């Protein structure tokens, strides 16, 4: 009976927990990239091609059949290279549910279910939860923060190990989190197109360290970076900025807002967050900070003038 085989395949497929989907090309979930163009990461992802396809995997981070965001995952270092998301604001109508999220529980639940399926086999190269527990002051730092998720599904989808890196506690909870909050304020207030739709593209990556490992297994990145770009109809212009910081104890530091070009120099050519797009590479959004409210936690501008 010729229909039995596909039926069996379908049954097996639906039985597998599908929180993540591994695909070979970046194009499979490229709606998360501005202009459907993936970032360029020197030596890893160039011109939309993954140079070492055995080592680096594209993961369409999917929950309840919704493709939420995309991650490029490094199976050797067991951390993501970056996660990218099209930010569309927060669904205010769904808001009362949003506060019910319990990160700890969600994390355990989701990770228990999390399997990366590859050619029908479970994939064993990823970091697992026990590699993170209580070790030397690191937290699971999310590259795409849950606070950017459109709704509860999108927020939950960020709680995957493939979206996480070992991040120094105080860095995660202070300067990095302030930066996330500042960028979200800019996205919410300025990244609105002519039809009143919120839309901004966010890419967040980690630079792996040279063999500094957590529990001899998971690479502890030396630096985290993030960039965003959007069209702002109120400003009549494309807006973009970048931030980065070393993965070290925070000590009251402030992550300054930088240009895409400064990020490109920091990451080393030919790396680029938004290649081949209209995103301005020599300007930032710091001029908009005074218009944002104080809860946004945007950095105070660095004064370049000499005090009298
Ligand atoms: C936003 O949330 C409301 C309430 O949960 C839901 O009915 C609506 O479909 C959501 N909108 C979108 C576009 O997801
Ligand atoms: C998208 O890419 C095309 C071709 O590279 C370019 O001409 C266009 O300006 C880009 N659009 C945006 C929004 O960056």
Coordinates of C-alpha atoms and ligand atoms in Angstrom, one line a residue:
X1 CA 0.0 0.0 0.0
X2 CA 1.8 3.0 -1.3
X3 CA 0.2 5.5 1.2
X4 CA 1.5 3.7 4.3
X5 CA 5.0 4.9 4.0
X6 CA 4.3 8.6 4.0
X7 CA 1.7 8.1 6.7
X8 CA 4.3 6.4 8.9
X9 CA 6.8 9.1 8.2
X10 CA 4.2 11.7 9.2
X11 CA 3.5 9.9 12.4
X12 CA 7.1 9.7 13.3
X13 CA 7.6 13.3 12.5
X14 CA 4.7 14.5 14.6
X15 CA 5.9 12.4 17.5
X16 CA 9.3 14.1 17.6
X17 CA 9.4 17.2 19.8
X18 CA 9.9 20.0 17.3
X19 CA 11.0 23.0 19.2
X20 CA 13.9 23.6 16.9
X21 CA 14.4 22.9 13.2
X22 CA 17.8 22.5 11.7
X23 CA 18.1 23.5 8.1
X24 CA 21.1 23.7 5.9
X25 CA 20.6 27.1 4.4
X26 CA 20.1 30.5 6.1
X27 CA 17.3 31.2 3.6
X28 CA 14.8 28.8 5.3
X29 CA 13.9 31.4 8.0
X30 CA 15.3 34.5 6.4
X31 CA 12.2 36.6 7.2
X32 CA 14.2 37.5 10.3
X33 CA 16.8 39.3 8.2
X34 CA 16.4 42.7 6.8
X35 CA 16.0 42.3 3.1
X36 CA 16.2 38.5 3.6
X37 CA 20.0 39.0 3.8
X38 CA 21.9 37.2 6.6
X39 CA 24.7 38.9 8.5
X40 CA 28.2 38.2 7.3
X41 CA 30.6 36.6 9.9
X42 CA 34.1 36.4 8.6
X43 CA 35.3 32.8 8.1
X44 CA 31.9 31.4 9.1
X45 CA 29.1 32.9 7.1
X46 CA 30.0 34.8 3.9
X47 CA 27.7 35.9 1.1
X48 CA 24.9 33.9 2.7
X49 CA 26.9 30.6 2.6
X50 CA 27.9 28.7 5.7
X51 CA 31.6 27.8 5.0
X52 CA 31.7 24.7 7.3
X53 CA 28.3 23.1 7.1
X54 CA 29.3 20.3 9.4
X55 CA 30.2 22.6 12.2
X56 CA 27.7 25.5 11.9
X57 CA 24.0 24.8 11.8
X58 CA 21.1 27.1 11.0
X59 CA 18.3 26.7 13.5
X60 CA 14.9 28.0 12.8
X61 CA 13.7 28.5 16.4
X62 CA 10.2 27.2 16.1
X63 CA 7.6 26.8 18.7
X64 CA 4.0 25.5 18.1
X65 CA 4.7 25.5 14.4
X66 CA 5.6 29.2 14.4
X67 CA 9.0 30.1 13.2
X68 CA 10.0 32.8 15.7
X69 CA 13.7 33.6 15.0
X70 CA 16.8 32.2 13.6
X71 CA 20.1 31.1 15.1
X72 CA 23.4 30.1 13.6
X73 CA 24.8 27.5 16.0
X74 CA 28.5 26.4 16.4
X75 CA 28.5 22.7 17.3
X76 CA 32.2 22.8 18.2
X77 CA 32.0 25.6 20.7
X78 CA 28.4 24.6 21.6
X79 CA 27.2 28.2 21.6
X80 CA 25.4 30.3 19.0
X81 CA 27.3 32.5 16.6
X82 CA 24.2 34.8 16.5
X83 CA 20.5 34.9 16.8
X84 CA 18.4 37.2 14.5
X85 CA 14.8 38.4 15.0
X86 CA 12.4 40.7 13.3
X87 CA 11.1 42.8 16.1
X88 CA 7.4 43.7 15.6
X89 CA 6.6 45.2 19.0
X90 CA 4.7 43.6 21.8
X91 CA 1.1 42.3 21.3
X92 CA -0.6 44.6 23.8
X93 CA -3.8 42.6 23.6
X94 CA -2.0 39.5 24.8
X95 CA -0.2 41.3 27.6
X96 CA -2.0 40.0 30.6
X97 CA -0.7 36.6 29.8
X98 CA 2.9 37.8 29.4
X99 CA 3.5 38.2 33.0
X100 CA 2.7 34.6 33.7
X101 CA 6.0 33.5 32.3
X102 CA 8.2 31.7 34.8
X103 CA 11.6 31.6 33.3
X104 CA 13.0 28.8 35.4
X105 CA 10.1 26.5 34.8
X106 CA 9.9 27.3 31.1
X107 CA 13.6 26.7 30.7
X108 CA 13.5 23.3 32.3
X109 CA 10.4 22.3 30.4
X110 CA 11.6 23.5 27.1
X111 CA 15.1 22.1 27.3
X112 CA 13.8 18.7 28.4
X113 CA 11.9 18.7 25.1
X114 CA 14.6 20.3 23.1
X115 CA 16.2 18.2 20.5
X116 CA 17.8 19.2 17.3
X117 CA 16.8 16.7 14.7
X118 CA 19.2 16.0 12.0
X119 CA 18.5 13.3 9.4
X120 CA 16.2 11.6 11.8
X121 CA 18.9 11.4 14.5
X122 CA 19.0 13.3 17.7
X123 CA 21.9 15.7 17.7
X124 CA 24.3 15.4 20.6
X125 CA 26.8 18.2 20.1
X126 CA 24.8 20.9 21.9
X127 CA 25.3 22.1 25.4
X128 CA 22.9 20.8 27.9
X129 CA 21.4 22.3 31.0
X130 CA 23.8 20.7 33.5
X131 CA 26.7 22.3 31.8
X132 CA 25.4 25.6 33.1
X133 CA 24.4 25.0 36.6
X134 CA 26.0 27.1 39.3
X135 CA 29.3 27.4 37.7
X136 CA 31.7 30.2 38.4
X137 CA 29.1 33.0 38.3
X138 CA 27.7 32.4 34.8
X139 CA 24.1 32.7 33.7
X140 CA 22.5 31.4 30.6
X141 CA 22.6 34.7 28.7
X142 CA 20.0 34.8 25.9
X143 CA 21.2 36.3 22.7
X144 CA 17.6 37.1 21.7
X145 CA 16.1 38.4 24.9
X146 CA 12.6 37.2 25.9
X147 CA 11.6 40.8 26.4
X148 CA 11.7 41.3 22.6
X149 CA 9.2 38.5 21.9
X150 CA 5.9 39.6 20.3
X151 CA 3.8 37.3 22.5
X152 CA 4.1 34.6 25.0
X153 CA 5.0 32.0 22.4
X154 CA 7.8 34.1 21.0
X155 CA 9.1 34.8 24.5
X156 CA 9.1 31.1 25.4
X157 CA 10.9 30.3 22.2
X158 CA 13.9 32.3 23.4
X159 CA 14.5 29.9 26.3
X160 CA 16.6 27.4 24.3
X161 CA 20.2 26.5 25.0
X162 CA 20.9 27.1 21.3
X163 CA 20.0 30.8 22.0
X164 CA 22.2 30.9 25.1
X165 CA 25.8 31.5 26.0
X166 CA 27.6 31.4 29.4
X167 CA 27.4 35.1 30.4
X168 CA 29.0 36.6 33.5
X169 CA 26.1 37.2 36.0
X170 CA 26.7 40.9 36.6
X171 CA 27.3 41.6 32.9
X172 CA 24.0 39.9 32.0
X173 CA 22.0 41.6 34.7
X174 CA 23.5 45.1 34.4
X175 CA 25.1 46.7 31.4
X176 CA 23.9 44.1 28.9
X177 CA 20.3 44.2 30.2
X178 CA 20.3 48.0 30.2
X179 CA 21.4 48.0 26.6
X180 CA 18.6 45.6 25.7
X181 CA 16.1 47.8 27.4
X182 CA 17.4 51.0 25.7
X183 CA 17.3 49.4 22.3
X184 CA 13.8 48.1 22.9
X185 CA 12.7 51.7 23.7
X186 CA 14.2 52.9 20.4
X187 CA 12.5 50.1 18.5
X188 CA 9.1 50.8 20.1
X189 CA 9.2 54.5 19.6
X190 CA 11.0 55.0 16.3
X191 CA 11.0 51.8 14.3
X192 CA 7.5 52.3 12.9
X193 CA 6.9 52.3 9.2
X194 CA 4.5 54.5 7.1
X195 CA 1.6 52.1 7.9
X196 CA 2.1 52.4 11.6
X197 CA 3.6 49.0 11.9
X198 CA 6.5 48.4 14.2
X199 CA 9.4 46.6 12.5
X200 CA 13.1 46.4 13.4
X201 CA 15.8 43.9 12.7
X202 CA 18.0 42.8 15.6
X203 CA 21.1 40.6 15.4
X204 CA 23.0 39.5 18.5
X205 CA 26.2 37.5 18.5
X206 CA 28.9 36.1 20.7
X207 CA 32.6 36.0 19.9
X208 CA 34.0 32.6 21.2
X209 CA 37.0 32.7 23.5
X210 CA 40.1 30.9 22.8
X211 CA 39.3 27.7 24.6
X212 CA 37.9 29.2 27.9
X213 CA 35.4 26.4 28.7
X214 CA 32.6 26.1 31.1
X215 CA 32.7 22.6 32.6
X216 CA 35.2 21.6 30.0
X217 CA 32.5 21.7 27.4
X218 CA 30.8 25.0 26.6
X219 CA 32.8 27.9 25.2
X220 CA 32.6 31.0 27.4
X221 CA 32.5 33.8 24.8
X222 CA 34.9 36.6 25.3
X223 CA 32.5 39.2 23.9
X224 CA 28.9 39.7 23.1
X225 CA 27.6 42.1 20.4
X226 CA 24.3 43.3 19.2
X227 CA 23.0 45.5 16.3
X228 CA 19.7 46.7 15.1
X229 CA 18.4 48.5 12.0
X230 CA 15.0 49.8 11.0
X231 CA 13.2 52.3 8.9
X232 CA 11.7 55.2 10.9
X233 CA 8.9 57.0 9.2
X234 CA 8.8 59.7 11.9
X235 CA 12.5 60.4 11.2
X236 CA 12.2 59.8 7.5
X237 CA 15.4 57.8 7.7
X238 CA 16.9 54.4 8.3
X239 CA 18.2 54.0 11.9
X240 CA 20.9 51.7 13.2
X241 CA 23.3 51.3 16.1
X242 CA 25.5 48.6 17.7
X243 CA 26.7 47.7 21.1
X244 CA 29.2 45.2 22.5
X245 CA 31.0 44.4 25.7
X246 CA 33.5 41.9 27.0
X247 CA 32.1 39.0 29.0
X248 CA 33.6 40.1 32.3
X249 CA 32.2 41.3 35.7
X250 CA 30.4 44.5 35.1
X251 CA 31.9 46.9 37.6
X252 CA 29.6 49.8 36.8
X253 CA 30.5 49.9 33.1
X254 CA 28.2 51.4 30.5
X255 CA 28.0 49.9 27.0
X256 CA 28.3 52.9 24.7
X257 CA 26.3 53.1 21.5
X258 CA 28.4 52.6 18.4
X259 CA 28.0 52.7 14.7
X260 CA 27.6 49.6 12.4
X261 CA 31.0 50.5 11.0
X262 CA 32.6 50.5 14.4
X263 CA 31.1 47.0 15.0
X264 CA 32.4 45.9 11.6
X265 CA 35.9 46.9 12.7
X266 CA 35.5 45.3 16.1
X267 CA 34.4 42.0 14.5
X268 CA 37.0 42.2 11.7
X269 CA 36.3 42.3 8.0
X270 CA 34.3 40.9 6.2
X271 CA 31.9 40.7 9.1
X272 CA 28.8 42.9 8.8
X273 CA 25.5 42.9 10.7
X274 CA 23.3 44.1 7.8
X275 CA 25.2 43.7 4.5
X276 CA 23.8 45.1 1.3
X277 CA 21.1 47.2 3.0
X278 CA 20.2 50.8 3.5
X279 CA 21.2 50.7 7.1
X280 CA 23.4 53.7 7.9
X281 CA 26.9 52.6 8.9
X282 CA 28.3 55.9 10.2
X283 CA 25.5 57.2 12.5
X284 CA 23.9 56.0 15.7
X285 CA 20.6 56.8 17.4
X286 CA 22.1 58.6 20.4
X287 CA 20.4 61.9 19.3
X288 CA 17.1 60.2 20.1
X289 CA 17.9 59.2 23.7
X290 CA 16.8 62.5 25.3
X291 CA 13.3 61.9 23.9
X292 CA 13.1 58.5 25.6
X293 CA 11.9 58.1 29.1
X294 CA 14.3 57.4 32.0
X295 CA 13.2 53.7 32.3
X296 CA 14.9 53.1 29.0
X297 CA 18.3 53.1 30.6
X298 CA 20.1 54.5 27.6
X299 CA 23.7 55.5 28.1
X300 CA 24.5 59.1 28.8
X301 CA 26.4 60.6 25.9
X302 CA 30.2 60.6 26.4
X303 CA 31.3 64.2 26.7
X304 CA 34.0 65.0 24.3
X305 CA 34.4 68.6 25.4
X306 CA 37.1 69.5 27.8
X307 CA 35.8 70.8 31.2
X308 CA 36.9 74.4 32.0
Ligands
LIG1 C1 -2.7 39.5 20.0 O1 -3.2 39.0 21.1 C2 -4.6 38.8 21.1 C3 -5.1 38.3 22.5 O2 -4.4 37.2 22.9 C4 -5.0 37.8 20.0 O3 -6.4 37.5 19.9 C5 -4.4 38.3 18.7 O4 -4.6 37.3 17.7 C6 -2.9 38.6 18.8 N1 -2.5 39.2 17.5 C7 -1.6 38.7 16.7 C8 -1.4 39.4 15.4 O5 -0.9 37.7 17.0
LIG2 C1 17.8 45.3 -0.5 O1 18.7 44.8 -1.4 C2 18.8 45.5 -2.6 C3 19.8 44.8 -3.5 O2 21.0 44.6 -2.9 C4 19.1 46.9 -2.4 O3 19.1 47.6 -3.6 C5 18.0 47.5 -1.5 O4 18.3 48.9 -1.2 C6 18.0 46.8 -0.2 N1 16.8 47.2 0.6 C7 17.0 47.6 1.9 C8 15.7 47.9 2.6 O5 18.0 47.7 2.5

